[in-house]
Amino acid sequence: MNVDAPAALDELRELIKAGGAARYPEVRPLVAPLSGADLAAAGRLLARLDPEEVLREHPTTAQVQVAITGHGTLSTLVAPLTGQLARHGVLARTRVGDFDGYVFDLSDPAGGIRAGEADLTLCVLDPFVVFDEVPVPWRPQDVEKVLAEKLALISGLAAKFRTGARGTLVLNTLPLPRRFSAQLVDHRSRALLGAVWREANARLLRLGEELSGVAVIDLDPLLAEGVAAYEPRTGVYAKAYLSPELLAEYAREVAHLARNRVGRTKKVLALDLDGTLWGGILGDDGIEGIQVAGTFHGEAFKAVQKVAKQLGSQGVLLAAVSKNDAEAVGQALREHPEMTVREADFVRVTANWQPKHENLARLAKALNLGVDAFVFADDSAFECGLVRRELPDVAVLHLDGDPAEHVDRLLADGWFDVPELTAEDRSRTEKYRDELDRADFLHAFDSIEDYLRELKVTVRLAAAAPADVPRVSQLTLRTNQFNLTTARLQPPDVQALLADPRALVLTIRSADRFGDNGLVGAVFARHEADGVHIDNFVLSCRVFSRGIEQACLAVLLDHARETGAGAVLGTYRPTAKNGIVRELFPRFGFERVDPESADPADPAGSARYRHDLTAPLVRPAHIDLTADLERASA
């Protein structure tokens, strides 16, 4: 990618001098193309901004609170982390703990850096947390003993931290620099050291599976790419036990977690074809002439196709957007004997001669997604520049140069990373393809009423079960449009609600003549003395405009009335993307509460509503609804 980094940094400096907080929305386009030392420099500039001032100027800015603790000096992590989050449009609010203060910070989440209040608490582990306690001289068995003690300590701290914190605890595997293994002169001892070290890292990685709300970043893939684990001068003189380069790559991985935390994980990978998914020009070379395997460059394009298919199998929606003849593209995807991705792997194949940014916008509308859910990859500098200019919220990957490097560029930013896959993820392409069929079906009717009646929508509203926790959490993290308050809930947050006798977590499943949509929404409510409070209501964009929200609200109002509640109350908190639900409450008989009684902690523009339950809400006649609001016994 051709980026004028010095010019971007100069513009960023001027922006900050001229009142950076007021102009903060201009930051992301400046820093998004930067990487390496340039991005760290941008992070140092941005770290001068007061996050509170930015939020006063722009209250809806996506933000993540990050608490940083560990064994060594970690202040140098702030700049790359600030820069990485800014690339994704997220404001970093960081607090750094004292040197070697991780035991205190995790033991007392309410003290020190107040780690319990953070969205992400980074406990950065380094090899000196072990070797500082190994005797001299030492043998592999001495290291194994200290490793066992440290793992027991960290496991206990993580378990205790989870009981008093709201966010995610982020740990990492321990790198083993050569400066330690090389101190053993016999290769048998070196091998034993490597074995006990890797076994300890394997146990660390399993903590993420054993403890909900704990994520473990594996540093080995970063080290395998040639990143140095340790830098002697900063290590000895500053006690910064991980190299600046490794901390910068670690910050990139943390940014993927942060992006997911604020609902900015991408959903669609839109791929060009000629020069991107295969070599050559289909219109010129013909089906038999394009390179998809077997040749020098063909193997590189085959690798791209294999990665695309792998991503698609995990819920990433694949789309082809190509300036090409539609019939020839379809034939190539169906009939080329060496093609890895096939027509059925794409949610839609768009091949025409219209501008690509217009095709992307139309596809976003058809899928009922914002363009900010898209990653667009193309080998053409012109097409990338046009999409970047016309659709700035689309993440653009310019796959120029050697196609052997395309896979690494596709995967570098973890655009589609999620904490955990769900069953819905694995069937997402099929469900969205069904949704496009529904849109085509709609055109056969003269009225929306006839369409909805023939769609044969069924809905099941039920109390959430423990098995629903990952998907319910995912809905709060990934849903931006139909999300009343955008309260982002991690799995432990949902589990806590299931254990709260006052709370009501309801799952929404739907199906119709085209197939099962799966778990598409959730309602979060609680019983209070003054009535039932709706804390949030989220619904997948795949099932908008079918009356499902009305049917579910009608059931909830009936439940409140039957349980003796005097009213149902709800809050709408505006964001840049949830305007679609601005009028949800008033549309269904709720009345705006006097602003004097609004929660002063709510952001500007928040509105509170009340339904006095004097009149029932009619359930849509075209929906076949079943409801079971009784909690399952523990």
Short mmCIF file of C-alpha atoms in Angstrom, two decimals, residues 384-581:
data_model
loop_
_atom_site.label_atom_id
_atom_site.label_comp_id
_atom_site.label_asym_id
_atom_site.label_seq_id
_atom_site.Cartn_x
_atom_site.Cartn_y
_atom_site.Cartn_z
CA CYS A 384 -9.22 0.72 -3.72
CA GLY A 385 -8.83 4.50 -3.80
CA LEU A 386 -12.36 5.00 -5.14
CA VAL A 387 -13.96 2.78 -2.50
CA ARG A 388 -11.86 4.39 0.24
CA ARG A 389 -13.01 7.85 -0.88
CA GLU A 390 -16.69 7.06 -1.50
CA LEU A 391 -17.21 4.59 1.38
CA PRO A 392 -14.74 5.60 4.11
CA ASP A 393 -16.25 3.17 6.61
CA VAL A 394 -15.25 0.19 4.47
CA ALA A 395 -11.90 -1.38 5.41
CA VAL A 396 -9.91 -1.44 2.17
CA LEU A 397 -7.07 -3.90 1.52
CA HIS A 398 -4.93 -3.10 -1.51
CA LEU A 399 -3.52 -6.48 -2.57
CA ASP A 400 -0.86 -5.18 -4.91
CA GLY A 401 2.52 -6.71 -5.62
CA ASP A 402 3.43 -10.36 -5.20
CA PRO A 403 0.32 -12.55 -4.71
CA ALA A 404 2.32 -14.75 -2.33
CA GLU A 405 1.90 -11.94 0.23
CA HIS A 406 -1.86 -11.58 -0.16
CA VAL A 407 -2.80 -14.10 2.54
CA ASP A 408 -0.77 -12.31 5.20
CA ARG A 409 -2.37 -8.99 4.27
CA LEU A 410 -5.86 -10.49 4.43
CA LEU A 411 -5.24 -11.86 7.92
CA ALA A 412 -3.03 -9.16 9.45
CA ASP A 413 -5.74 -7.16 11.16
CA GLY A 414 -8.00 -9.93 12.41
CA TRP A 415 -11.00 -8.10 10.96
CA PHE A 416 -13.36 -10.98 11.70
CA ASP A 417 -12.01 -12.11 15.09
CA VAL A 418 -14.61 -13.03 17.72
CA PRO A 419 -14.18 -14.40 21.26
CA GLU A 420 -16.03 -17.62 20.46
CA LEU A 421 -17.81 -19.21 17.50
CA THR A 422 -21.46 -20.19 17.79
CA ALA A 423 -23.64 -22.58 15.78
CA GLU A 424 -25.19 -19.54 14.07
CA ASP A 425 -21.77 -18.44 12.84
CA ARG A 426 -21.18 -21.66 10.94
CA SER A 427 -24.49 -21.38 9.06
CA ARG A 428 -24.43 -17.61 8.53
CA THR A 429 -23.75 -17.64 4.77
CA GLU A 430 -26.71 -19.94 4.15
CA LYS A 431 -28.97 -17.78 6.31
CA TYR A 432 -28.00 -14.56 4.55
CA ARG A 433 -28.41 -16.21 1.17
CA ASP A 434 -31.92 -17.18 2.30
CA GLU A 435 -32.44 -13.54 3.24
CA LEU A 436 -31.60 -12.45 -0.30
CA ASP A 437 -34.14 -15.02 -1.53
CA ARG A 438 -36.69 -13.42 0.77
CA ALA A 439 -35.96 -10.05 -0.77
CA ASP A 440 -36.55 -11.51 -4.23
CA PHE A 441 -39.75 -13.14 -2.94
CA LEU A 442 -40.97 -9.74 -1.72
CA HIS A 443 -40.97 -8.38 -5.27
CA ALA A 444 -43.67 -10.90 -6.23
CA PHE A 445 -46.24 -9.19 -3.99
CA ASP A 446 -48.24 -6.00 -4.35
CA SER A 447 -48.26 -5.25 -0.60
CA ILE A 448 -46.01 -5.86 2.38
CA GLU A 449 -48.99 -7.37 4.22
CA ASP A 450 -49.40 -10.09 1.57
CA TYR A 451 -45.68 -10.74 1.62
CA LEU A 452 -45.53 -11.14 5.41
CA ARG A 453 -48.57 -13.40 5.43
CA GLU A 454 -47.07 -15.72 2.81
CA LEU A 455 -43.63 -15.63 4.47
CA LYS A 456 -45.13 -17.72 7.32
CA VAL A 457 -42.98 -16.30 10.13
CA THR A 458 -42.71 -18.30 13.34
CA VAL A 459 -41.17 -16.90 16.53
CA ARG A 460 -40.24 -18.54 19.80
CA LEU A 461 -39.62 -16.26 22.78
CA ALA A 462 -38.10 -18.10 25.71
CA ALA A 463 -36.04 -17.63 28.84
CA ALA A 464 -32.35 -17.98 27.99
CA ALA A 465 -30.61 -21.22 28.91
CA PRO A 466 -26.91 -21.56 29.82
CA ALA A 467 -26.21 -22.98 26.34
CA ASP A 468 -27.47 -19.70 24.83
CA VAL A 469 -24.89 -17.54 26.63
CA PRO A 470 -22.23 -17.34 23.85
CA ARG A 471 -24.75 -16.39 21.16
CA VAL A 472 -26.62 -13.90 23.38
CA SER A 473 -23.33 -12.22 24.25
CA GLN A 474 -22.35 -12.17 20.58
CA LEU A 475 -25.63 -10.46 19.64
CA THR A 476 -24.91 -7.60 22.05
CA LEU A 477 -21.35 -7.28 20.75
CA ARG A 478 -22.07 -7.45 17.02
CA THR A 479 -25.50 -5.82 16.70
CA ASN A 480 -25.35 -2.08 16.10
CA GLN A 481 -28.58 -1.08 14.36
CA PHE A 482 -31.41 -2.72 16.32
CA ASN A 483 -29.76 -2.25 19.71
CA LEU A 484 -31.63 0.05 22.08
CA THR A 485 -28.81 0.87 24.49
CA THR A 486 -25.73 -0.78 22.89
CA ALA A 487 -24.82 -2.33 26.24
CA ARG A 488 -22.05 -4.77 25.27
CA LEU A 489 -22.16 -7.95 27.35
CA GLN A 490 -19.39 -10.50 27.61
CA PRO A 491 -20.37 -14.11 28.41
CA PRO A 492 -19.75 -13.64 32.18
CA ASP A 493 -22.11 -10.64 32.13
CA VAL A 494 -24.87 -12.75 30.57
CA GLN A 495 -24.20 -15.58 33.01
CA ALA A 496 -24.53 -13.12 35.91
CA LEU A 497 -27.93 -12.02 34.60
CA LEU A 498 -29.09 -15.64 34.35
CA ALA A 499 -28.17 -16.06 38.02
CA ASP A 500 -29.99 -12.86 39.09
CA PRO A 501 -33.55 -13.70 40.27
CA ARG A 502 -34.77 -10.21 39.28
CA ALA A 503 -33.39 -10.39 35.76
CA LEU A 504 -35.19 -11.67 32.71
CA VAL A 505 -33.10 -12.65 29.69
CA LEU A 506 -35.28 -13.73 26.77
CA THR A 507 -34.05 -15.29 23.55
CA ILE A 508 -35.77 -14.81 20.21
CA ARG A 509 -35.67 -17.54 17.58
CA SER A 510 -37.38 -17.25 14.23
CA ALA A 511 -38.02 -19.26 11.10
CA ASP A 512 -40.08 -18.91 7.91
CA ARG A 513 -40.78 -20.65 4.63
CA PHE A 514 -37.15 -20.16 3.54
CA GLY A 515 -35.59 -21.79 6.57
CA ASP A 516 -34.57 -21.49 10.22
CA ASN A 517 -33.00 -18.12 11.15
CA GLY A 518 -31.77 -19.43 14.50
CA LEU A 519 -31.29 -17.29 17.61
CA VAL A 520 -31.75 -13.78 16.20
CA GLY A 521 -32.45 -11.54 19.18
CA ALA A 522 -32.60 -11.05 22.92
CA VAL A 523 -34.53 -8.95 25.44
CA PHE A 524 -32.90 -7.96 28.73
CA ALA A 525 -35.32 -6.90 31.47
CA ARG A 526 -35.56 -6.85 35.25
CA HIS A 527 -38.29 -6.68 37.86
CA GLU A 528 -38.12 -3.60 40.09
CA ALA A 529 -40.55 -2.08 42.60
CA ASP A 530 -41.84 0.44 40.06
CA GLY A 531 -42.29 -2.09 37.27
CA VAL A 532 -40.44 -4.11 34.66
CA HIS A 533 -37.42 -2.31 33.19
CA ILE A 534 -36.24 -3.13 29.67
CA ASP A 535 -32.47 -2.73 29.86
CA ASN A 536 -31.89 -3.62 26.23
CA PHE A 537 -33.47 -5.21 23.17
CA VAL A 538 -31.29 -6.47 20.31
CA LEU A 539 -32.40 -8.01 17.03
CA SER A 540 -30.33 -9.25 14.11
CA CYS A 541 -30.50 -7.18 10.95
CA ARG A 542 -31.50 -10.36 9.10
CA VAL A 543 -35.02 -10.24 10.54
CA PHE A 544 -35.89 -6.54 10.49
CA SER A 545 -39.32 -5.32 9.40
CA ARG A 546 -41.28 -8.51 10.03
CA GLY A 547 -43.17 -7.53 13.17
CA ILE A 548 -40.99 -9.68 15.43
CA GLU A 549 -40.20 -6.77 17.74
CA GLN A 550 -43.90 -5.97 18.15
CA ALA A 551 -44.76 -9.59 18.92
CA CYS A 552 -42.03 -9.89 21.56
CA LEU A 553 -42.89 -6.57 23.21
CA ALA A 554 -46.54 -7.65 23.34
CA VAL A 555 -45.56 -10.83 25.21
CA LEU A 556 -43.36 -8.88 27.63
CA LEU A 557 -46.15 -6.40 28.38
CA ASP A 558 -48.57 -9.26 29.01
CA HIS A 559 -46.00 -10.89 31.30
CA ALA A 560 -45.56 -7.67 33.27
CA ARG A 561 -49.30 -7.30 33.68
CA GLU A 562 -49.73 -10.93 34.76
CA THR A 563 -46.96 -10.67 37.36
CA GLY A 564 -48.52 -7.58 38.96
CA ALA A 565 -46.18 -4.92 37.60
CA GLY A 566 -47.59 -1.42 37.36
CA ALA A 567 -45.66 -0.40 34.27
CA VAL A 568 -42.94 -1.32 31.80
CA LEU A 569 -40.09 1.16 31.46
CA GLY A 570 -37.38 1.35 28.85
CA THR A 571 -34.48 3.50 27.71
CA TYR A 572 -33.19 4.41 24.27
CA ARG A 573 -29.56 5.56 24.09
CA PRO A 574 -28.66 6.99 20.68
CA THR A 575 -25.55 6.06 18.76
CA ALA A 576 -24.39 6.83 15.26
CA LYS A 577 -25.92 3.55 14.03
CA ASN A 578 -29.07 2.73 16.03
CA GLY A 579 -31.40 5.41 14.68
CA ILE A 580 -33.64 2.66 13.32
CA VAL A 581 -34.99 2.06 16.85
#
